[in-house]
Tab-separated table of C-alpha atoms and ligand atoms in Angstrom:
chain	number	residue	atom	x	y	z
I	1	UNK	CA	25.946	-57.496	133.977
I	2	UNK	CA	22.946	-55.345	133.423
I	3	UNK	CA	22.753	-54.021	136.422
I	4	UNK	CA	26.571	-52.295	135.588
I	5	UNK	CA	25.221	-51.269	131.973
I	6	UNK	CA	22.211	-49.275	133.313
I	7	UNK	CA	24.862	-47.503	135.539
I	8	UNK	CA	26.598	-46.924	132.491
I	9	UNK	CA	23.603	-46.028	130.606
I	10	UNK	CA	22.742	-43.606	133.199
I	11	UNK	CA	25.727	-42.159	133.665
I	12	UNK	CA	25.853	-41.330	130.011
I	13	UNK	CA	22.666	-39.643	129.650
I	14	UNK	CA	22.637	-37.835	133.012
I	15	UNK	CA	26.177	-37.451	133.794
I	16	UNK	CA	26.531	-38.341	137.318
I	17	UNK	CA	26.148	-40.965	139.555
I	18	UNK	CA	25.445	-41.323	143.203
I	19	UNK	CA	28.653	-42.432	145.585
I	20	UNK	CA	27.196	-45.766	146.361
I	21	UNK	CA	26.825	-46.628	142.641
I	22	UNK	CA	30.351	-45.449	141.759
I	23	UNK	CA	31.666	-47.732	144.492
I	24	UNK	CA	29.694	-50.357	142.627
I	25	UNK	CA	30.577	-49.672	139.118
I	26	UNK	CA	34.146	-49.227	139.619
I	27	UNK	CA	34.321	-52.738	142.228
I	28	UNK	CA	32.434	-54.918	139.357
I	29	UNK	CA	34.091	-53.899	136.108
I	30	UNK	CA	34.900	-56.544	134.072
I	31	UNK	CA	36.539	-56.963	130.930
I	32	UNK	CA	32.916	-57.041	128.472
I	33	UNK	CA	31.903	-54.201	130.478
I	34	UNK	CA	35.081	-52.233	129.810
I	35	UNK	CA	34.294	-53.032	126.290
I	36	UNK	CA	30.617	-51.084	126.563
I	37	UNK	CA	32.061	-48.216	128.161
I	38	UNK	CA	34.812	-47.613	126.052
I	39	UNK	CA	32.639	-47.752	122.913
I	40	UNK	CA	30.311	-44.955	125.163
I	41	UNK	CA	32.911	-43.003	125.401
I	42	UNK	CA	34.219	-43.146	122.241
I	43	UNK	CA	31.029	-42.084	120.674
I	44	UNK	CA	30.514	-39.175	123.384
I	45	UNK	CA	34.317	-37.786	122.768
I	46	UNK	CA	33.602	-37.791	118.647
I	47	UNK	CA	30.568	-35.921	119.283
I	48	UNK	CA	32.017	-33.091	120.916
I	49	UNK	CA	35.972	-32.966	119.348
I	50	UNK	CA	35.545	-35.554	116.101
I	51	UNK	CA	39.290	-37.675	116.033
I	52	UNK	CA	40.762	-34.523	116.603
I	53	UNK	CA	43.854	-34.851	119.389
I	54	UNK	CA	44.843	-31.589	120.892
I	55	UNK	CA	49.097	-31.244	121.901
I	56	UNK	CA	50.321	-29.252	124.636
I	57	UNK	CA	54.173	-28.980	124.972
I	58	UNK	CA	55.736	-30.025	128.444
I	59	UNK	CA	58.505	-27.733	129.604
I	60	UNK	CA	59.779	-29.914	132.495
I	61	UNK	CA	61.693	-26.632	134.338
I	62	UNK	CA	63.401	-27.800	137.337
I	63	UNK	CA	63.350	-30.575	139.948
I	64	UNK	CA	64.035	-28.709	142.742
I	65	UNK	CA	61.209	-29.164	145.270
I	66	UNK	CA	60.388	-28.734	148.944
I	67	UNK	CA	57.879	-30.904	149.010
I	68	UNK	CA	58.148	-34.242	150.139
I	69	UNK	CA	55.440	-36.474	148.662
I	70	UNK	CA	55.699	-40.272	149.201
I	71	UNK	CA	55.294	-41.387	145.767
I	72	UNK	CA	57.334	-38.863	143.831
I	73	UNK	CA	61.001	-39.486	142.292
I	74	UNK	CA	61.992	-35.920	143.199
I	75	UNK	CA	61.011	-35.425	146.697
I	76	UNK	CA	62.922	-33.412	148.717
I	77	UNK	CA	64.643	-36.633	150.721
I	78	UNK	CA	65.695	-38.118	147.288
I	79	UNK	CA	69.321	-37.586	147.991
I	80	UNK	CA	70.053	-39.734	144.694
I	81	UNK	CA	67.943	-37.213	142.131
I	82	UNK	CA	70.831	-34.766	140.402
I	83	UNK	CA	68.782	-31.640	140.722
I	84	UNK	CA	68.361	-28.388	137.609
I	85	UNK	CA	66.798	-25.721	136.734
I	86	UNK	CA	66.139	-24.415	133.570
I	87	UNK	CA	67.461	-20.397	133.508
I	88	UNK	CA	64.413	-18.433	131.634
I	89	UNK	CA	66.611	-17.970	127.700
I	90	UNK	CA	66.764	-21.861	127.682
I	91	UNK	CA	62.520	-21.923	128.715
I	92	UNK	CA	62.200	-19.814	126.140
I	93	UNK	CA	63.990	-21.397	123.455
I	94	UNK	CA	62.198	-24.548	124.184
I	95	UNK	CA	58.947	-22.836	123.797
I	96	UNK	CA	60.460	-21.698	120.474
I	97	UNK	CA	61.296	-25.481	119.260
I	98	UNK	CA	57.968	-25.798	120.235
I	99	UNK	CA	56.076	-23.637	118.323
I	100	UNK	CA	57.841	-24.471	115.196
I	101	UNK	CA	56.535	-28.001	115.875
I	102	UNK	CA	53.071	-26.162	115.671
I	103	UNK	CA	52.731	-26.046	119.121
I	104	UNK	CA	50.734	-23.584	120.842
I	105	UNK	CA	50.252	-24.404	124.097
I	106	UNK	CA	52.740	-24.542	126.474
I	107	UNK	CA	52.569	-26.346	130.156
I	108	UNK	CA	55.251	-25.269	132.688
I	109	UNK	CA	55.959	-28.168	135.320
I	110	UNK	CA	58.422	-28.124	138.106
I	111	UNK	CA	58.554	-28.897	141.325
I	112	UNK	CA	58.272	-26.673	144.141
I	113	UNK	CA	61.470	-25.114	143.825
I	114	UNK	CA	61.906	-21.755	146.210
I	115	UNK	CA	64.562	-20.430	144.039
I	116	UNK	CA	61.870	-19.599	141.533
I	117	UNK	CA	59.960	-17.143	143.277
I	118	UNK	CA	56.814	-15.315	142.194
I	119	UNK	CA	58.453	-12.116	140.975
I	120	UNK	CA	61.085	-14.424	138.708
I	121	UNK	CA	58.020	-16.474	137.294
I	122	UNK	CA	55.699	-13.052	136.672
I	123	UNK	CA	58.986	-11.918	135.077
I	124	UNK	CA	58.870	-15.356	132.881
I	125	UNK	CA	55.575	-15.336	132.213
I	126	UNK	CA	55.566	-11.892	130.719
I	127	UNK	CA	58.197	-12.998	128.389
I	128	UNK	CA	56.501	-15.850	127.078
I	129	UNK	CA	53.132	-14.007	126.704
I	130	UNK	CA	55.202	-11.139	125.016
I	131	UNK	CA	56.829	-13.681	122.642
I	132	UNK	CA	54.120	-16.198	121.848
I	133	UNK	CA	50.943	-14.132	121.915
I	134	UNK	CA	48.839	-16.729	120.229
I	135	UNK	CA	49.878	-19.448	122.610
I	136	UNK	CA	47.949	-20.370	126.195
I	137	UNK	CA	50.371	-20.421	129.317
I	138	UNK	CA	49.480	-23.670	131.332
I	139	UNK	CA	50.986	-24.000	134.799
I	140	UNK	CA	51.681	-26.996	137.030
I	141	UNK	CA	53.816	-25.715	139.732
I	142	UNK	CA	52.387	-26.872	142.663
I	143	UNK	CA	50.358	-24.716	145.591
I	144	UNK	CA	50.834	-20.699	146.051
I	145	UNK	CA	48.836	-18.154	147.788
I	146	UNK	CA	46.048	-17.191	145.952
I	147	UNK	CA	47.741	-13.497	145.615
I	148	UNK	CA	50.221	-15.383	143.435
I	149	UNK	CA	47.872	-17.292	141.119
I	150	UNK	CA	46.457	-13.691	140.898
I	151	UNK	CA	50.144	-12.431	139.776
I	152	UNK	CA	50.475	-15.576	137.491
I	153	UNK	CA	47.225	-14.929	136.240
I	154	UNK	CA	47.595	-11.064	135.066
I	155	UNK	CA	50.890	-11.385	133.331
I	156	UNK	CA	49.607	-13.933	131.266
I	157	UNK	CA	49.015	-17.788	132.543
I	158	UNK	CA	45.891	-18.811	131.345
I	159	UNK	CA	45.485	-22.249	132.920
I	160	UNK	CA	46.449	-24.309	135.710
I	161	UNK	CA	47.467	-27.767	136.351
I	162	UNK	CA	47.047	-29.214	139.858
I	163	UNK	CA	45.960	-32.633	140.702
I	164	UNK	CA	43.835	-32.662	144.000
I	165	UNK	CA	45.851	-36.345	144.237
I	166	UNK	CA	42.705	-38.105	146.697
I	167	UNK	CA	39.434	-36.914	147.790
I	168	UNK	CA	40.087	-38.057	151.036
I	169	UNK	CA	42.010	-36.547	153.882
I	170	UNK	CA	42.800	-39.796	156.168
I	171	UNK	CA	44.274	-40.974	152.051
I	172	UNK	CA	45.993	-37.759	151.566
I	173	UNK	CA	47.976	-37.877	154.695
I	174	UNK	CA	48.791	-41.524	153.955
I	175	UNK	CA	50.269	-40.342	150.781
I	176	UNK	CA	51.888	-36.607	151.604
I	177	UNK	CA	54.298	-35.131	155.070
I	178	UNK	CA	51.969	-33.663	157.516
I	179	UNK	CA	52.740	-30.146	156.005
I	180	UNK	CA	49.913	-30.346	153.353
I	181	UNK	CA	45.972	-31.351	153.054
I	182	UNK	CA	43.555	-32.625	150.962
I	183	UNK	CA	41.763	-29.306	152.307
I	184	UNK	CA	44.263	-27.005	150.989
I	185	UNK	CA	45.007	-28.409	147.809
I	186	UNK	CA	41.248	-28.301	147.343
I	187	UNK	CA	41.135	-24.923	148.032
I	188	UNK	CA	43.826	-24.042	145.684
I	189	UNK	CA	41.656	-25.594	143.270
I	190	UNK	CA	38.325	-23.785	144.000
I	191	UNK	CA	41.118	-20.062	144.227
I	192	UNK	CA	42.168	-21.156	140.649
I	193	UNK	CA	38.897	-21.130	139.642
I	194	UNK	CA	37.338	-17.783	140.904
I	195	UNK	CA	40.734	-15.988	139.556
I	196	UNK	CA	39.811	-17.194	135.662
I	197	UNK	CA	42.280	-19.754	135.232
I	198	UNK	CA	41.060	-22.957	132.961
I	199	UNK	CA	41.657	-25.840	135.603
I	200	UNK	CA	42.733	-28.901	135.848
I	201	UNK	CA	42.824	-31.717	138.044
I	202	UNK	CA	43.172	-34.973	138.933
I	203	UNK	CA	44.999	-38.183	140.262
I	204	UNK	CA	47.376	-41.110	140.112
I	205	UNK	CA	45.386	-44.192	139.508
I	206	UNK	CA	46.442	-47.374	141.878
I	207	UNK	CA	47.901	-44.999	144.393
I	208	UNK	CA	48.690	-46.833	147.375
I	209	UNK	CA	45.632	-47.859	149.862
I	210	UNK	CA	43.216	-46.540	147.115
I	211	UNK	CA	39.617	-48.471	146.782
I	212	UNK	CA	36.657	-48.020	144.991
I	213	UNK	CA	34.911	-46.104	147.903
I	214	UNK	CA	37.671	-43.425	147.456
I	215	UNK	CA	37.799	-43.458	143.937
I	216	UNK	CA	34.004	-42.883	144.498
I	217	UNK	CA	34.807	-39.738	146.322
I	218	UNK	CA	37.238	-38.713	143.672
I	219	UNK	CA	34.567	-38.743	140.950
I	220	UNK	CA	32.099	-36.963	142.961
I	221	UNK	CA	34.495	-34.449	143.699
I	222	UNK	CA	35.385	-33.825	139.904
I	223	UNK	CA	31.751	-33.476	139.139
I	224	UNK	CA	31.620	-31.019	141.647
I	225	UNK	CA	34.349	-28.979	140.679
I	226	UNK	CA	33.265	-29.129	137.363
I	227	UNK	CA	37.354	-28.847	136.380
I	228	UNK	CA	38.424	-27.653	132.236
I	229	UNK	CA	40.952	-30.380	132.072
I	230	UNK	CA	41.321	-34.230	134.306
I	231	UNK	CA	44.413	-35.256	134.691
I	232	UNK	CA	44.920	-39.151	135.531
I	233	UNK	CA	47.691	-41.716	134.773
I	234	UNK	CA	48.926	-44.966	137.151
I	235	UNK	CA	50.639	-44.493	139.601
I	236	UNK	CA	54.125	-46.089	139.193
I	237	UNK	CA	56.672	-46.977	141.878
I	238	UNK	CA	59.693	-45.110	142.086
I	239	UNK	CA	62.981	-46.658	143.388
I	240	UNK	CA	63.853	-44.495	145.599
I	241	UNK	CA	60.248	-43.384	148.047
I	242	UNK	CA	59.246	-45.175	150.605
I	243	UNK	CA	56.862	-46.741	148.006
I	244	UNK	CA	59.172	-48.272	146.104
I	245	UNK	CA	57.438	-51.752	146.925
I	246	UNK	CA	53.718	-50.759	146.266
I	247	UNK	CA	52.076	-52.459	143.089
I	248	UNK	CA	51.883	-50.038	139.844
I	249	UNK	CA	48.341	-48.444	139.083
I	250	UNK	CA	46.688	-51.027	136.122
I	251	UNK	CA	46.085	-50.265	132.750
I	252	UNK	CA	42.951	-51.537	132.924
I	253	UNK	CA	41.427	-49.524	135.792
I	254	UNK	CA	42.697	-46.458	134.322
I	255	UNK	CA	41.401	-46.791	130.718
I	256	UNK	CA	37.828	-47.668	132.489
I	257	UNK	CA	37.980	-44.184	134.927
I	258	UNK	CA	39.152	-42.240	131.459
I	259	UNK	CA	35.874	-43.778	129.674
I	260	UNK	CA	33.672	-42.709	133.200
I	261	UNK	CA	35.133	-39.311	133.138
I	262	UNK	CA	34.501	-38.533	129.388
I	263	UNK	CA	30.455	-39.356	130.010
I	264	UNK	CA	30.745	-37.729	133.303
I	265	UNK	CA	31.887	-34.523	131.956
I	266	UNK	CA	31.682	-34.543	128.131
I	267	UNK	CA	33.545	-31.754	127.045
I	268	UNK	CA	36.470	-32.243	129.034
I	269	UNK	CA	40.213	-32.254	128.004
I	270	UNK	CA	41.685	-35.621	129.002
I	271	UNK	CA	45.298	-36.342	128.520
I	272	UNK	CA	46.498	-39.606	127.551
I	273	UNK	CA	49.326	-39.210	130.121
I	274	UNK	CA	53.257	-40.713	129.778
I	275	UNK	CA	52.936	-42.489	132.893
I	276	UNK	CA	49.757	-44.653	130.767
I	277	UNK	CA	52.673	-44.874	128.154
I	278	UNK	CA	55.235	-46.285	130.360
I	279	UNK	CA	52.825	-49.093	131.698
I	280	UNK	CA	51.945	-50.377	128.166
I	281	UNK	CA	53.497	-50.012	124.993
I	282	UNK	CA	50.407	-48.661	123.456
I	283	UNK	CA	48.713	-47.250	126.442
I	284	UNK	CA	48.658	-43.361	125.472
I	285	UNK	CA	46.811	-44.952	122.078
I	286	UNK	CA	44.470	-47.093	124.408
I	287	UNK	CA	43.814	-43.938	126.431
I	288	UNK	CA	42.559	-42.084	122.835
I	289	UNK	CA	40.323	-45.088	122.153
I	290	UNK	CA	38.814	-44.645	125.873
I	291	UNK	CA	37.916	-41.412	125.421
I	292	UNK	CA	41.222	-39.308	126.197
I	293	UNK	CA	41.711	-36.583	123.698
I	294	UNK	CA	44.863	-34.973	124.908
I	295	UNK	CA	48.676	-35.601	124.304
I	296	UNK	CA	51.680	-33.865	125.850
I	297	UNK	CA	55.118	-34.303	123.763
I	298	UNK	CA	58.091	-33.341	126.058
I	299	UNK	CA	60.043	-29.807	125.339
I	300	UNK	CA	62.270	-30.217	128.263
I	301	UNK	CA	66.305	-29.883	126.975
I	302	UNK	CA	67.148	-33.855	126.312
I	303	UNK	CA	69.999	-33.696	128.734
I	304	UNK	CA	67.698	-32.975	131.740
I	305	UNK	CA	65.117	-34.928	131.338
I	306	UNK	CA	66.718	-38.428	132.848
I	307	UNK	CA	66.281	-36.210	135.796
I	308	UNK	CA	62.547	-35.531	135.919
I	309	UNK	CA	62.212	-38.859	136.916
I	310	UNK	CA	58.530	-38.861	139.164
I	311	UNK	CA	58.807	-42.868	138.862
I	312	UNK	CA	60.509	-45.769	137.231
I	313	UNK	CA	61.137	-46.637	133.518
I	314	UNK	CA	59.421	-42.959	132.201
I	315	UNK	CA	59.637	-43.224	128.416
I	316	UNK	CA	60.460	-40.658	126.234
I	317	UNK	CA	63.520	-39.430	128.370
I	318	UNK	CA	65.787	-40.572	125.346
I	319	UNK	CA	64.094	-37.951	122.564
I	320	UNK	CA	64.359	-35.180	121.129
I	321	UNK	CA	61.433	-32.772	121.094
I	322	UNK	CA	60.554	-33.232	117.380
I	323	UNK	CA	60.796	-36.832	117.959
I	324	UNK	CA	58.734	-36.934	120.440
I	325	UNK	CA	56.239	-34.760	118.990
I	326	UNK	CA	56.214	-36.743	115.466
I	327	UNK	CA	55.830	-40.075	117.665
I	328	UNK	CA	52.557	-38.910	119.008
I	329	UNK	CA	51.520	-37.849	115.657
I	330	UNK	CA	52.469	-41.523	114.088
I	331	UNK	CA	50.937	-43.293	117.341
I	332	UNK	CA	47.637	-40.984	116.970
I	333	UNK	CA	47.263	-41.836	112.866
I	334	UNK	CA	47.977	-45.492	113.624
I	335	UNK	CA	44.561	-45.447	115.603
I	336	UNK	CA	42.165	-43.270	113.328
I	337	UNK	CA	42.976	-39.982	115.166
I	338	UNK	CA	44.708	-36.878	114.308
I	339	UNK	CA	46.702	-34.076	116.041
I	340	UNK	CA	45.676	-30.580	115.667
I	341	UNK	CA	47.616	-27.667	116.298
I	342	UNK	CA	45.261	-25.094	117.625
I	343	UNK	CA	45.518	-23.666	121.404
I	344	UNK	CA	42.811	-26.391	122.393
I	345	UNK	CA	40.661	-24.084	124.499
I	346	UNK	CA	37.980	-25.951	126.462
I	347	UNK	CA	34.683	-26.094	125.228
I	348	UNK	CA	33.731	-26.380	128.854
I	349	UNK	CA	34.445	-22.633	129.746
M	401	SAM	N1	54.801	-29.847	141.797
M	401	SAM	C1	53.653	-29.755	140.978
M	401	SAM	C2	52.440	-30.273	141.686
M	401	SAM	O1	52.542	-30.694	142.823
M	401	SAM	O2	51.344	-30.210	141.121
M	401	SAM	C3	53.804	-30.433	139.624
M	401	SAM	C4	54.726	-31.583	139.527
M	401	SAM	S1	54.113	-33.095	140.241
M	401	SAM	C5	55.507	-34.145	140.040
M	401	SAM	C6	52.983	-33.645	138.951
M	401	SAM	C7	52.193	-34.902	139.219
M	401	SAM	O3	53.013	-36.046	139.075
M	401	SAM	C8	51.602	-35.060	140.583
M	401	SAM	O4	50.407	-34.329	140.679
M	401	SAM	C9	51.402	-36.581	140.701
M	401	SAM	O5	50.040	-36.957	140.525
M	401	SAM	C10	52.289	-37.147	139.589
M	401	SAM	N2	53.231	-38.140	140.118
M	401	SAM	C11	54.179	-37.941	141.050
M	401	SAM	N3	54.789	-39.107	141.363
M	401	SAM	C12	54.205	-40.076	140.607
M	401	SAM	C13	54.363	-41.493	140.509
M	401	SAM	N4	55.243	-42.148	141.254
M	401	SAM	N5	53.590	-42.150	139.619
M	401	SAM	C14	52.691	-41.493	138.848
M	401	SAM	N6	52.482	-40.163	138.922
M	401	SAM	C15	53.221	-39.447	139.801
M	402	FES	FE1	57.361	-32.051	144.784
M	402	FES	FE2	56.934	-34.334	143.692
M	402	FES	S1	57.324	-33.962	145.829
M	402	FES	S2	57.059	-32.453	142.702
């Protein structure tokens, strides 16, 4: 045991750790010493942001994608998913239902859907930026050329979601079609970056074949990057992938990488994700008491969102936007914590 608590120690005070003792610390956690990190990170995340929580709206925009990723619910091959797409006036109005639910940052997901092409999204972007000046522009639309960031970036996106998944290339591959790489998604990443854009990244914890070794390389990698926001939540089957029959990603293991990723990089913003939600009842309030201080509420239309369906059981598909947003709020006062309703820059710019 104290052997694991002077990695934690260390990690704490100098913020990294070398591969061999991630692979350590992650392979011997155990529930007392789950208990000492949390309380770690705890103290580390009130130094730097207090209780606050900060809220970013999720505009789920289409499902269309060409992509054809193992784990995900809408993968191209997913004959079963009934695909939309959001035209730009309905985007718009749900940033609008948004805002007057004091939200001010708004994150665009979709898949990789061709029919919204770089010219359509500048031309969205400008609109949103034109009607919510005070608001930041946070995109997760998967991998462009860095000439389209560039576009994305100078009509008005200010930050980027886009999880490098795994480290590892042999583990990419197991996970994604030949047509993509760890390599390329990393570069994306490193593109983002130069171009301005706040950054996040991340990935699903539990992902098939994942061990400690390559969550070791995952960590190292974040430190590296050095990314705004880390994005991680269990991986959850989905019915219809070819990983349908793979186990779920654990509550526990992802509440302990949450706690190593707020003392590996302090300042960070670290969502409490819906997929932590959908494994526990109170998991998005367990991530807050690891260290997370991030919540998304969903803005997409209620009729679509059965349809954004990444894996099994997703909550919240049922809501309404205010619902969902005054849940969070409820779930984050039950636990000490409080939303704000500022843009939630990084402190880690
Ligand atoms: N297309 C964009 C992209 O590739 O970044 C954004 C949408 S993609 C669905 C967003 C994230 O959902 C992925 O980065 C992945 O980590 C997560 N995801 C997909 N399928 C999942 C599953 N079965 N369980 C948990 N998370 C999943
Ligand atoms: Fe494209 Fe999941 S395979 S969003």
């Amino acid at each position: 045991m104290d052997r694991y608590i002077t990695l934690i120690d260390k990690l704490k005070q100098e913020h990294t750790l070398s591969s061999k003792e991630w692979t350590t610390l992650i392979g011997g956690r155990t529930k007392e010493l789950s208990d000492y990190l949390f309380a770690q990170a705890r103290e580390i995340r009130e130094l730097h942001y207090g209780k606050d929580i900060y809220v970013r709206g999720l505009i789920e925009f289409s499902n269309y994608c060409k992509n054809d990723c193992l784990y995900c619910g809408i993968r191209r091959s997913n004959r079963n998913t009934r695909r939309y797409r959001l035209d730009e006036d309905t985007i718009l109005s749900c940033c609008q239902e948004g805002y007057e639910l004091g939200l001010r940052t708004f994150v665009l997901q979709s898949g990789e859907d061709i029919s919204y092409t770089e010219d359509r999204l500048v031309n969205l972007i400008r609109k949103i930026r034109g009607s919510f000046p005070d608001c930041a522009i946070t995109l997760s639309i998967g991998e462009w050329e860095k000439t389209s960031y560039q576009a994305f970036f100078d009509a008005g996106a200010n930050r980027y979601l886009l999880r490098h998944e795994t480290y590892n290339d042999n583990h990419y591959a197991m996970l994604h079609p030949a047509a993509l790489s760890a390599k390329k998604r990393r570069q994306s990443l490193w593109d983002l970056k130069e171009i301005g854009y706040q950054v996040g990244t991340g990935f699903m914890v539990g992902s098939p074949f994942q061990t400690p070794e390559l969550l070791s390389e995952d960590m190292l990698f974040l430190k590296e990057l050095n990314p705004q926001m880390v994005g991680i939540g269990p991986f959850i089957p989905h019915h219809d992938t070819p990983f349908k029959d793979e186990a779920c990603g654990t509550l526990e293991l992802t509440l302990f990488l949450l706690s190593c990723i707020r003392l590996m990089l302090p300042k960070v913003l670290l969502p409490s994700t819906t997929a932590l939600g959908t494994i526990h009842p109170k998991g998005r309030e367990l991530g807050i008491l690891s260290g997370a201080n991030v919540v998304m509420p969903n803005l997409s239309p209620t009729e679509v969102r059965k349809d954004y369906l990444l894996y099994d059981n997703k909550i919240c598909t049922g809501d309404e936007s205010a619902q969902c947003r005054n849940c969070l709020e409820k779930r984050m006062e039950s636990i000490g914590y409080h939303i704000v309703t500022a843009r939630g820059d990084s402190l880690n710019i």
